[in-house]
PDB file of C-alpha atoms and ligand atoms in Angstrom:
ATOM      1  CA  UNK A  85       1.385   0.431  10.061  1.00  0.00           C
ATOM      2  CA  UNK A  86       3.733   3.365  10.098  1.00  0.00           C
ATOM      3  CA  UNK A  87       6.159   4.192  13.046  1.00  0.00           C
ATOM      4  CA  UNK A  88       8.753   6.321  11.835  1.00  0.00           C
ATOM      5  CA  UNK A  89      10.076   7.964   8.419  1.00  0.00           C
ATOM      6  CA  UNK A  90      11.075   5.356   5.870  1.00  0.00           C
ATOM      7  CA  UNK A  91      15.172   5.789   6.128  1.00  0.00           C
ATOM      8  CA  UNK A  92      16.621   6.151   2.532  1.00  0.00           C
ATOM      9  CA  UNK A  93      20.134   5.919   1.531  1.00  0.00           C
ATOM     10  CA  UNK A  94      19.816   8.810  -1.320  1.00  0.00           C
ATOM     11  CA  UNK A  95      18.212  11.251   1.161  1.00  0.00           C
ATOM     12  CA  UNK A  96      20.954  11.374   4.282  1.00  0.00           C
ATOM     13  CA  UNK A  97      24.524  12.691   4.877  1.00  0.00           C
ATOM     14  CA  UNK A  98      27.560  10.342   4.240  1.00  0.00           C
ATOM     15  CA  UNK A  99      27.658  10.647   8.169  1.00  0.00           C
ATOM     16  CA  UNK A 100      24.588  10.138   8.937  1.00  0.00           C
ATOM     17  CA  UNK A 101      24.949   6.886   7.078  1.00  0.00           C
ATOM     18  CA  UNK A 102      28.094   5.339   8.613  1.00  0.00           C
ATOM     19  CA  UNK A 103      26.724   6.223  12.017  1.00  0.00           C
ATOM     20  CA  UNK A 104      23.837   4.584  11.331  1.00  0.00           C
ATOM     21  CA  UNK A 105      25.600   1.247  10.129  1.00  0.00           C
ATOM     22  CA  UNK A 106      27.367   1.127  13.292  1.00  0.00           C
ATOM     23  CA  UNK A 107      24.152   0.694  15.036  1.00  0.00           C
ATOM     24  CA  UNK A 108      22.306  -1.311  12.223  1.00  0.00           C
ATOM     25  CA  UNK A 109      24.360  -2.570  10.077  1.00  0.00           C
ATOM     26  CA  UNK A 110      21.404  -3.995   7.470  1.00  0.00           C
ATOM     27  CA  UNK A 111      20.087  -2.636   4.304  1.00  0.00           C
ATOM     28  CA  UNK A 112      17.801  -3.452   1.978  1.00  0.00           C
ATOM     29  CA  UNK A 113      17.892  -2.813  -1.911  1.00  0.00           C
ATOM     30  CA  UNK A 114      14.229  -2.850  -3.080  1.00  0.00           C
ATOM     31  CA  UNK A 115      14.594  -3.673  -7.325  1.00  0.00           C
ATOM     32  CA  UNK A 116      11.766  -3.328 -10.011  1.00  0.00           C
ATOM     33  CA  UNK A 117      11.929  -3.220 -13.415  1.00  0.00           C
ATOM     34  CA  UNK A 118      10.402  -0.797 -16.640  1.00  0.00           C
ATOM     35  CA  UNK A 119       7.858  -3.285 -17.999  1.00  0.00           C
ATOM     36  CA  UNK A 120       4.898  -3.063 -19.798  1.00  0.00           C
ATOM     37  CA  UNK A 121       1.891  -3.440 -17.445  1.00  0.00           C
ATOM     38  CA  UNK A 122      -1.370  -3.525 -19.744  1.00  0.00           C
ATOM     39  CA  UNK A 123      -3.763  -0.755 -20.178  1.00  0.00           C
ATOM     40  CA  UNK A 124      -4.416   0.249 -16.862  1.00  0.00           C
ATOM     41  CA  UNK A 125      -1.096   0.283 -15.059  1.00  0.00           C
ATOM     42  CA  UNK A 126       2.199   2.464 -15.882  1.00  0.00           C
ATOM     43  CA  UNK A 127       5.519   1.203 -16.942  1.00  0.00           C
ATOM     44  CA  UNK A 128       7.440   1.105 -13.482  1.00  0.00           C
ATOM     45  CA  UNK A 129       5.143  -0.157 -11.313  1.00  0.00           C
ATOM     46  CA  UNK A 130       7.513  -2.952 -10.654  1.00  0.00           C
ATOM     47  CA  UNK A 131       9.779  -0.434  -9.372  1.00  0.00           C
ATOM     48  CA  UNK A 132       6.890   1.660  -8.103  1.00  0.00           C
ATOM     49  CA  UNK A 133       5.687  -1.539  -5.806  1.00  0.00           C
ATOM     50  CA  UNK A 134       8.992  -2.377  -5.148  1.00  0.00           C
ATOM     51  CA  UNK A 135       9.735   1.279  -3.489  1.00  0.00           C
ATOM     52  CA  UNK A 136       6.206   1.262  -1.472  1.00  0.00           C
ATOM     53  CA  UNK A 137       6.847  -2.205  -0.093  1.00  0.00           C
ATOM     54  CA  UNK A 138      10.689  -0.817   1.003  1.00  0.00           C
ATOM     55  CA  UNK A 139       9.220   2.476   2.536  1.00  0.00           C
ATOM     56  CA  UNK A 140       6.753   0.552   4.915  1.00  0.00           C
ATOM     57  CA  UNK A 141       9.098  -1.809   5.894  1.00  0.00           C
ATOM     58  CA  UNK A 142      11.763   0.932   6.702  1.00  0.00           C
ATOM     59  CA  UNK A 143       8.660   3.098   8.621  1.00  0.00           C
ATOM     60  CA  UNK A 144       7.931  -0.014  10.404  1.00  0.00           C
ATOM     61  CA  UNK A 145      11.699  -0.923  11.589  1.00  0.00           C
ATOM     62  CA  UNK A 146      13.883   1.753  10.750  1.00  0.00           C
ATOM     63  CA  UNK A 147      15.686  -0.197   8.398  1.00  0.00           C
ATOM     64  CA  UNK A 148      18.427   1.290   5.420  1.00  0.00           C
ATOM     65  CA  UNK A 149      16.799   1.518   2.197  1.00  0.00           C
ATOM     66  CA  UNK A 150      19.279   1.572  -0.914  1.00  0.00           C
ATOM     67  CA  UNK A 151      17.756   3.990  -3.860  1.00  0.00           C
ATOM     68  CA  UNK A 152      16.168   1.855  -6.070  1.00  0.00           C
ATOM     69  CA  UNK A 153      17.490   1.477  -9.738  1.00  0.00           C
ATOM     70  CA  UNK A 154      14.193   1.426 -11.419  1.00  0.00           C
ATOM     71  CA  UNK A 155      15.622  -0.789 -14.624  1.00  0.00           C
ATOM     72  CA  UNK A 156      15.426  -4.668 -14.123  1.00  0.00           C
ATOM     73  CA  UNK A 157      16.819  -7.828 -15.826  1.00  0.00           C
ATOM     74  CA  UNK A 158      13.887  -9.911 -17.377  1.00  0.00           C
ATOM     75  CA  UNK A 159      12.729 -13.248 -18.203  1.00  0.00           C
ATOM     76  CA  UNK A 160      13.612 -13.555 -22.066  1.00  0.00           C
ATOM     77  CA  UNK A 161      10.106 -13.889 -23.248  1.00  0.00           C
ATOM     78  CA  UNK A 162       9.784  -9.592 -22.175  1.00  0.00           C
ATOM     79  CA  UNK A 163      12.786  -8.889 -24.921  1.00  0.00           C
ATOM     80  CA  UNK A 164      10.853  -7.163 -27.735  1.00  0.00           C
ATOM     81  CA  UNK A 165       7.915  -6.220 -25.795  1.00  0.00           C
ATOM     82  CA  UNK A 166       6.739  -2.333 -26.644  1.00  0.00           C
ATOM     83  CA  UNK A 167       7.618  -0.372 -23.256  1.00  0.00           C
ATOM     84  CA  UNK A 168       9.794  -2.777 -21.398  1.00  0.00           C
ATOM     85  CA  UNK A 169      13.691  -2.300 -21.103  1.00  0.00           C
ATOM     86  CA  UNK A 170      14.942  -4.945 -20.040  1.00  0.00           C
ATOM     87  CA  UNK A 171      19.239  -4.855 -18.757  1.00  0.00           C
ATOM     88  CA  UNK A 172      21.502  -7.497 -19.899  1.00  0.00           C
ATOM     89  CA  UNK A 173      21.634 -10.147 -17.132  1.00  0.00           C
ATOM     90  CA  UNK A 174      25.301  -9.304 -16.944  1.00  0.00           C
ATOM     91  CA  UNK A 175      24.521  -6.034 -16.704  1.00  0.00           C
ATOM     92  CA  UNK A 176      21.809  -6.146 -14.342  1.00  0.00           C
ATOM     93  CA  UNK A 177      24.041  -8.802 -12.294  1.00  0.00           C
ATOM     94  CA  UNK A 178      27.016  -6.615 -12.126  1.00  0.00           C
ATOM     95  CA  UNK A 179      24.386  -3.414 -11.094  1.00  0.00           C
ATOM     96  CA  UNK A 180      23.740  -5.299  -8.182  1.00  0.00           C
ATOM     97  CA  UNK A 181      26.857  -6.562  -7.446  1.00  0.00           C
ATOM     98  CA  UNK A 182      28.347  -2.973  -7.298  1.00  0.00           C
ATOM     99  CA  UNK A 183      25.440  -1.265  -5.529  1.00  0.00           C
ATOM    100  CA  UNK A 184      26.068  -3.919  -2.556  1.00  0.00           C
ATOM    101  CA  UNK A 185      29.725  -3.462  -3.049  1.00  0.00           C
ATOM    102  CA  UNK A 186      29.435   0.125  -2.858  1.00  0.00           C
ATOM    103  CA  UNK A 187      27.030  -0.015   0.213  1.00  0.00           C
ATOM    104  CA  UNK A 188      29.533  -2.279   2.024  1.00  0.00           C
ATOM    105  CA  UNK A 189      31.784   0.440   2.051  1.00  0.00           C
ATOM    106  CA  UNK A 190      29.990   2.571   4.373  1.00  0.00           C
ATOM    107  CA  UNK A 191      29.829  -0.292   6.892  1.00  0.00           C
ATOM    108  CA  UNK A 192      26.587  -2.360   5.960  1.00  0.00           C
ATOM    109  CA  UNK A 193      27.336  -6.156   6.441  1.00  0.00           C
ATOM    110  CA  UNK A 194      24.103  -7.609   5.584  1.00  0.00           C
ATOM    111  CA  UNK A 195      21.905  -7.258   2.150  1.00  0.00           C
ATOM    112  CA  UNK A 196      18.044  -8.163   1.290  1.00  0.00           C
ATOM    113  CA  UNK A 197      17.522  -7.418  -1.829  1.00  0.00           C
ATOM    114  CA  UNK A 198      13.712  -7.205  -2.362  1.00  0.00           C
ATOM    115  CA  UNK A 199      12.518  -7.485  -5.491  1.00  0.00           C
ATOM    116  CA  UNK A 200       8.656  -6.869  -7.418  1.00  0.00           C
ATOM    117  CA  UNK A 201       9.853  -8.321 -10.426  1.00  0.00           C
ATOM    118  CA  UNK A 202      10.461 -11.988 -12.257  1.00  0.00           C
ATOM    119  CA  UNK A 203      14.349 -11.289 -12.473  1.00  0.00           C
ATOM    120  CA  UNK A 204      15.650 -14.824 -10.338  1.00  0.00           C
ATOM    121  CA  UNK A 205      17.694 -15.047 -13.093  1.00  0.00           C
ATOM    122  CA  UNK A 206      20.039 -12.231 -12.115  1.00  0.00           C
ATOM    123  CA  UNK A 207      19.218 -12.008  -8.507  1.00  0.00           C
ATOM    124  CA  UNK A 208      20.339 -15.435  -7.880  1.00  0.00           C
ATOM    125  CA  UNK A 209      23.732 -15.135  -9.458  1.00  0.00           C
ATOM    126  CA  UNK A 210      24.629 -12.113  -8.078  1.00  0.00           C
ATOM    127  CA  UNK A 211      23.523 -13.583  -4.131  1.00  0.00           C
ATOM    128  CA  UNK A 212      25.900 -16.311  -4.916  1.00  0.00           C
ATOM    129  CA  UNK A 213      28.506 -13.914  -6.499  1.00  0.00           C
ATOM    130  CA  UNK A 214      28.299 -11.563  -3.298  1.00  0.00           C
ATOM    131  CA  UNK A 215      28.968 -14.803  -1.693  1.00  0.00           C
ATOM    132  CA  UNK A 216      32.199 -15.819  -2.943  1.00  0.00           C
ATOM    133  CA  UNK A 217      32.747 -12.279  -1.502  1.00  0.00           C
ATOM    134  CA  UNK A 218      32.119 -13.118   1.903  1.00  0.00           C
ATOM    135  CA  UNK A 219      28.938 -10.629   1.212  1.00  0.00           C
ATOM    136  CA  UNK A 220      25.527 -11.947   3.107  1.00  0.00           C
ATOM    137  CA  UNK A 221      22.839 -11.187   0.943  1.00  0.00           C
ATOM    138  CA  UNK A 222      19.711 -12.658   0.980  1.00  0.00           C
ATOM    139  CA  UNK A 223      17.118 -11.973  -2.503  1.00  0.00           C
ATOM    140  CA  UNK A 224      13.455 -12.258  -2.231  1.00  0.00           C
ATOM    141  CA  UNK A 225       9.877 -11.848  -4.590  1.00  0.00           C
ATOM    142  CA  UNK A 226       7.638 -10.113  -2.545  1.00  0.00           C
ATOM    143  CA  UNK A 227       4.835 -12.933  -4.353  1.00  0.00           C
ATOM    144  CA  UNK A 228       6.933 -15.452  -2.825  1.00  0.00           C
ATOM    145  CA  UNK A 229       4.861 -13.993   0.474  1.00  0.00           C
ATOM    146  CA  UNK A 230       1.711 -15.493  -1.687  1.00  0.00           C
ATOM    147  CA  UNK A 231       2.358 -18.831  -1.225  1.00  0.00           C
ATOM    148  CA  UNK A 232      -0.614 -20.181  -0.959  1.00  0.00           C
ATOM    149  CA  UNK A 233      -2.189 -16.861  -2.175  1.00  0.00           C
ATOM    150  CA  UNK A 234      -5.783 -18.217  -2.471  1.00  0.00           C
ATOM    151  CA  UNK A 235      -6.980 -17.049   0.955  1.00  0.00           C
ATOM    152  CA  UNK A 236      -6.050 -13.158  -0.432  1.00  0.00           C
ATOM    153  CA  UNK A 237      -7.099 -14.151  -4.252  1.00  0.00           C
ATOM    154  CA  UNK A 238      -8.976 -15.571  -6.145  1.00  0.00           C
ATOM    155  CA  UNK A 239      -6.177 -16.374  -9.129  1.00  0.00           C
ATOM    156  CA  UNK A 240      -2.742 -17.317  -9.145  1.00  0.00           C
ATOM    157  CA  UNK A 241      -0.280 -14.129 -10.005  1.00  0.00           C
ATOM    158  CA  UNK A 242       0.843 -13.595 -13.040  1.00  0.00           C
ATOM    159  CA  UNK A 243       1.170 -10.045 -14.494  1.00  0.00           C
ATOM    160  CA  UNK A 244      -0.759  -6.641 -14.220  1.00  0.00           C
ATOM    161  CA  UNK A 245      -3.464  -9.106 -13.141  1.00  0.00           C
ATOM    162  CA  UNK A 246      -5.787  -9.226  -9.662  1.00  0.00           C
ATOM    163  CA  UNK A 247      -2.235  -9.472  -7.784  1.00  0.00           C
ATOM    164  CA  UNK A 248       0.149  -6.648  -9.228  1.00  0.00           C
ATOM    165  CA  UNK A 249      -2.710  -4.407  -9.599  1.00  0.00           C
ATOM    166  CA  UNK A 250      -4.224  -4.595  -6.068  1.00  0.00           C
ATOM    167  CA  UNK A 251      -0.817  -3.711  -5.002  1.00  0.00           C
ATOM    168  CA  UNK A 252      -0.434  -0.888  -7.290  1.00  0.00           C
ATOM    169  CA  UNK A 253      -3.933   0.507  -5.654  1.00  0.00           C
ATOM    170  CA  UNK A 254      -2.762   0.240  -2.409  1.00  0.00           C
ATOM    171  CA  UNK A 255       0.892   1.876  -3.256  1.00  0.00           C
ATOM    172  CA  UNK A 256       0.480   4.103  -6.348  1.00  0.00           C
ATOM    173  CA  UNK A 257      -3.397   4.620  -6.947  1.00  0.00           C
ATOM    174  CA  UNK A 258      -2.900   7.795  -8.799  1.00  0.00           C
ATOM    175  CA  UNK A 259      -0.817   5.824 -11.768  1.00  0.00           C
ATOM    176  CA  UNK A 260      -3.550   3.384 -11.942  1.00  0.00           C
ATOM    177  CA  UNK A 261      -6.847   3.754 -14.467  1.00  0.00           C
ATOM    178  CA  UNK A 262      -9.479   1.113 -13.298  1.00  0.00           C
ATOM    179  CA  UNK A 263     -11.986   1.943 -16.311  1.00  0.00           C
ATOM    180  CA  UNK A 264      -9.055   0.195 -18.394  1.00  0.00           C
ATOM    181  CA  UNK A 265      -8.632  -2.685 -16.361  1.00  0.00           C
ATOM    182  CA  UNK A 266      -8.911  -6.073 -18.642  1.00  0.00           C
ATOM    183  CA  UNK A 267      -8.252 -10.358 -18.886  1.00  0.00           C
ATOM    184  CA  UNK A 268      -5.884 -11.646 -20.500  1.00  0.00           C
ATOM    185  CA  UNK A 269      -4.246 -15.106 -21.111  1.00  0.00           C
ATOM    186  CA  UNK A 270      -1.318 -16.996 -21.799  1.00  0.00           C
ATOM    187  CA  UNK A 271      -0.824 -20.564 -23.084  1.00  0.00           C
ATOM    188  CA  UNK A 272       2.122 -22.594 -21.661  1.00  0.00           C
ATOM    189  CA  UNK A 273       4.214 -24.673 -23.972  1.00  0.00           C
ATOM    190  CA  UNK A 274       3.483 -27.646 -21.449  1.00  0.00           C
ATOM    191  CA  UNK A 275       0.464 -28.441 -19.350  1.00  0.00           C
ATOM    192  CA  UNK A 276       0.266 -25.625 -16.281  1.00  0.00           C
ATOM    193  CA  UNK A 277       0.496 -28.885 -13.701  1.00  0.00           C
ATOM    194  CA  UNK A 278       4.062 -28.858 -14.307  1.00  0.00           C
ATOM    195  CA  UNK A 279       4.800 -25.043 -13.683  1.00  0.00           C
ATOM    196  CA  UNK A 280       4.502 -23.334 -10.389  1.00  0.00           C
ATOM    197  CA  UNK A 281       2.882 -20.158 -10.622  1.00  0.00           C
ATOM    198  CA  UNK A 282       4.094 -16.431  -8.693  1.00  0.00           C
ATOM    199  CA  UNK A 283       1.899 -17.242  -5.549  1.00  0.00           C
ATOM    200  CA  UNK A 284       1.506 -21.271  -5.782  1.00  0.00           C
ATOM    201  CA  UNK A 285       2.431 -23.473  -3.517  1.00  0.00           C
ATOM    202  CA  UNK A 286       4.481 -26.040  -5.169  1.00  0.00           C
ATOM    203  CA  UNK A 287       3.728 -29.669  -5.453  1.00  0.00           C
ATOM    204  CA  UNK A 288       5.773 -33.159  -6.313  1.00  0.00           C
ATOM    205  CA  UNK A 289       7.955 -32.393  -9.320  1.00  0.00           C
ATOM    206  CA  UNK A 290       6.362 -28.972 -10.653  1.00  0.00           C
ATOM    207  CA  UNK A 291       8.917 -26.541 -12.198  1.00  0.00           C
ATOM    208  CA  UNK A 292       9.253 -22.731 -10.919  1.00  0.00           C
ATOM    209  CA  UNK A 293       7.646 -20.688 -13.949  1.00  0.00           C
ATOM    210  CA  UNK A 294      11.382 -19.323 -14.074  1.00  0.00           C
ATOM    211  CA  UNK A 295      13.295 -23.133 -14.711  1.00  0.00           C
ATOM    212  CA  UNK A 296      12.324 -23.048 -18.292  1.00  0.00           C
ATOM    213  CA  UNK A 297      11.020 -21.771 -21.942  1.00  0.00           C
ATOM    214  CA  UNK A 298       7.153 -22.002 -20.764  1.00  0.00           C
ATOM    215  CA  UNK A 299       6.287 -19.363 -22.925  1.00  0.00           C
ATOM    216  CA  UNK A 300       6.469 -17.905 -26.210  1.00  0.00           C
ATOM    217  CA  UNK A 301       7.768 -14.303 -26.405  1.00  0.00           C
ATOM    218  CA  UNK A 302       4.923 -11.469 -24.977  1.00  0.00           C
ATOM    219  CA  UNK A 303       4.889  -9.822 -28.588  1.00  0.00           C
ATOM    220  CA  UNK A 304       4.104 -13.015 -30.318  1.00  0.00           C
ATOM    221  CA  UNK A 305       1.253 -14.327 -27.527  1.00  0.00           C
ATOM    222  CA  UNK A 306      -0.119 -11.182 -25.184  1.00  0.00           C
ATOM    223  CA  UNK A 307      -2.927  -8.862 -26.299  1.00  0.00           C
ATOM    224  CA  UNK A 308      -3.673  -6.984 -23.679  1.00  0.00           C
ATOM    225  CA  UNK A 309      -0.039  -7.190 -22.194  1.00  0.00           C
ATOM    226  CA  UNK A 310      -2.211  -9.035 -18.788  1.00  0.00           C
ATOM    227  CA  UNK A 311      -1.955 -12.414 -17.725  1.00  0.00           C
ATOM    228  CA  UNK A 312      -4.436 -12.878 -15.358  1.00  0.00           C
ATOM    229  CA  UNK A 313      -7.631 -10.802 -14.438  1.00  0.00           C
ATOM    230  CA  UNK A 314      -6.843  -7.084 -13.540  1.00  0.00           C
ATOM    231  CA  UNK A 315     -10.876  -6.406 -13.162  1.00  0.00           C
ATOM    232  CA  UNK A 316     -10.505  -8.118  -9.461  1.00  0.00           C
ATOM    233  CA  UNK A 317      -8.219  -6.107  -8.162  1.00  0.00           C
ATOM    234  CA  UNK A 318      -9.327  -3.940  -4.872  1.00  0.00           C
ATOM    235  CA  UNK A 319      -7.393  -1.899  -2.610  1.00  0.00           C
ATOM    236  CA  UNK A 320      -8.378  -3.967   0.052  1.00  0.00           C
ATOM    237  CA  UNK A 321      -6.837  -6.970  -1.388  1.00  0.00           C
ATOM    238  CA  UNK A 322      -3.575  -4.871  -1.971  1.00  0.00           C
ATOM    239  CA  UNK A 323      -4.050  -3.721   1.662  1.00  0.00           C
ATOM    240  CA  UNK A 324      -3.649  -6.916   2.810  1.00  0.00           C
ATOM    241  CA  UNK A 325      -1.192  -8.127   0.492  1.00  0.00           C
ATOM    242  CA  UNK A 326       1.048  -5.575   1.424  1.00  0.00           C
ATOM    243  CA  UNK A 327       1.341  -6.011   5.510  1.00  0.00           C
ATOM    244  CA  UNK A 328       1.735  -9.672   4.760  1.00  0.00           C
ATOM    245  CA  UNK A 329       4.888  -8.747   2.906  1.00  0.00           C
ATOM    246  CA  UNK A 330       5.856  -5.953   5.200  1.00  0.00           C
ATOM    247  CA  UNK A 331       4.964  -8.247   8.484  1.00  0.00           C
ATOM    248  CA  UNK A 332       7.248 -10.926   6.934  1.00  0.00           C
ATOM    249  CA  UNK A 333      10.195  -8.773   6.054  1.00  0.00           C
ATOM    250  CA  UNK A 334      10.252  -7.225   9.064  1.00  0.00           C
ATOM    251  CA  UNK A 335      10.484 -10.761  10.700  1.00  0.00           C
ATOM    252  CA  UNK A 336      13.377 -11.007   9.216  1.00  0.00           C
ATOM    253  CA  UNK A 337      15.061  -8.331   9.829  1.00  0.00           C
ATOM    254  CA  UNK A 338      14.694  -9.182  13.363  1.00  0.00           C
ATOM    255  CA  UNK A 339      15.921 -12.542  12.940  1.00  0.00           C
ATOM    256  CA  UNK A 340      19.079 -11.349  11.645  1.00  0.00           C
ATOM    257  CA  UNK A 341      19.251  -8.528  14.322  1.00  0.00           C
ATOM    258  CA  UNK A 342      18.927 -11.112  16.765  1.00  0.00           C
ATOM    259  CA  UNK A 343      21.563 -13.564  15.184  1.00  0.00           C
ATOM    260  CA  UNK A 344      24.520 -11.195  14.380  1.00  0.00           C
ATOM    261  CA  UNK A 345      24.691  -7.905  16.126  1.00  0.00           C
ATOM    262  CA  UNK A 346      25.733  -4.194  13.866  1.00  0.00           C
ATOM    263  CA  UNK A 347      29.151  -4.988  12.805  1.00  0.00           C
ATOM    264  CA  UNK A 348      29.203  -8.786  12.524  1.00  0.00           C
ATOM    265  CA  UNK A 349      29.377 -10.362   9.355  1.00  0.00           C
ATOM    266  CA  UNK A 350      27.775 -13.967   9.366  1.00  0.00           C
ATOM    267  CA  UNK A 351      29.870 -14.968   6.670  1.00  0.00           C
ATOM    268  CA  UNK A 352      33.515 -13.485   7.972  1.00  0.00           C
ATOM    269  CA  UNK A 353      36.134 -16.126   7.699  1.00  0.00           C
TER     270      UNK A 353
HETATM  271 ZN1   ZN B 482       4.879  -6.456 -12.503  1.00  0.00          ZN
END
């Protein structure tokens, strides 16, 4: 899949970036979060997934890659979950807002922020925030890629389950302990027909898992901190999950390379 060296942000010369801008003038912030991830997979590999995916897709078109800030916002069933730290929404909006600010500076005009976390919540305020700024920044769940995921999987996503985990073995094997892989459930407030699942493809009326209080909080309901099946997770199925998401980035990027040249911002007055 590789072509080049991934092209990060924290890794270059001041110069090196603005002359890059002037040629390509896109950048992507890949975003994670420190969450609890069962027995079997570490704390960031949110973040962990979210750098991987980010590196290919920079090998693959040379794109900017903004360091990633490992901390997350969270859906507020994680708060007073045992290893996750979840941000503030406000804080986690603002972090975004100034990291694209800040990266504006140096002459990028157009944003993707890429995200291997549940964190719509602050993602979507701060695309519409960056908006009002005349900012173009586009946010996007790598499981959004999924949709339908049942000719990669054989269950819906949900968390440290067959999904997150096939990823991690593709990405980050060596953080990963198989032996400890496990099931777990959860049990919705209303009947699953109505929610959407990470990786479903929506039908008539059903609500994204993120429009409402499905769930009781993790401490209360998870015992294994899964939801899902982590035992059918392969690298193979990570494999593939990860070039569909790098394939379908990259598509993008070339869209907007095509549509606005380096140094035209699609949303100037
Ligand atoms: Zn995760």
């Amino acid at each position: 899949m590789s072509e080049g060296k991934a092209r990060w942000w924290q890794e270059m010369t001041a110069k090196d970036i603005v002359a890059h801008a002037k040629k390509d003038d896109i950048a992507i912030l890949p975003i994670g979060a420190i969450e609890q991830h069962g027995p079997h997979c570490p704390c960031g590999d949110d973040s962990y997934n979210a750098i991987g995916f980010a590196r290919l897709i920079s090998e693959k078109t040379g794109v900017m890659l903004l360091p990633c800030p490992m901390y997350g916002s969270h859906p507020y069933m994680h708060w007073g979950m045992p290893g996750n730290i979840p941000l503030t929404y406000e804080t986690h909006i603002g972090l975004l807002m100034d990291i694209i600010r800040g990266a504006k500076v140096s002459g990028f005009n157009k944003f993707i922020i890429l995200s291997a976390h549940g964190q719509v919540s602050s993602t979507i305020v701060a695309v519409h925030k960056l908006g009002l700024e005349r900012i173009f920044t586009l946010s996007l769940h790598w499981y959004d890629m999924l949709r339908d995921n049942k000719d990669l999987l054989d269950t819906y996503m949900w968390h440290a389950d067959e999904a997150e985990t096939s990823v991690a073995l593709y990405l980050f094997p060596e953080f990963v302990d198989m032996s400890k892989a496990d099931k777990g459930h959860r049990e919705p407030l209303v009947d699953d027909k109505f929610i959407i699942a990470p990786g479903q493809r929506p039908g008539p009326g059903m609500m994204y898992h993120f429009e409402g209080t499905f769930s009781k909080f993790e401490h209360q309901e998870l015992s294994t901190g899964i939801i899902g099946d982590a035992t059918l997770a392969t690298v193979e199925k990570g494999e593939k999950i990860v070039s569909r998401v790098v394939d379908h980035v990259a598509e993008l990027i070339e869209d907007i390379r095509k549509r606005y040249p380096a140094g035209v911002n699609p949303l100037a007055a």
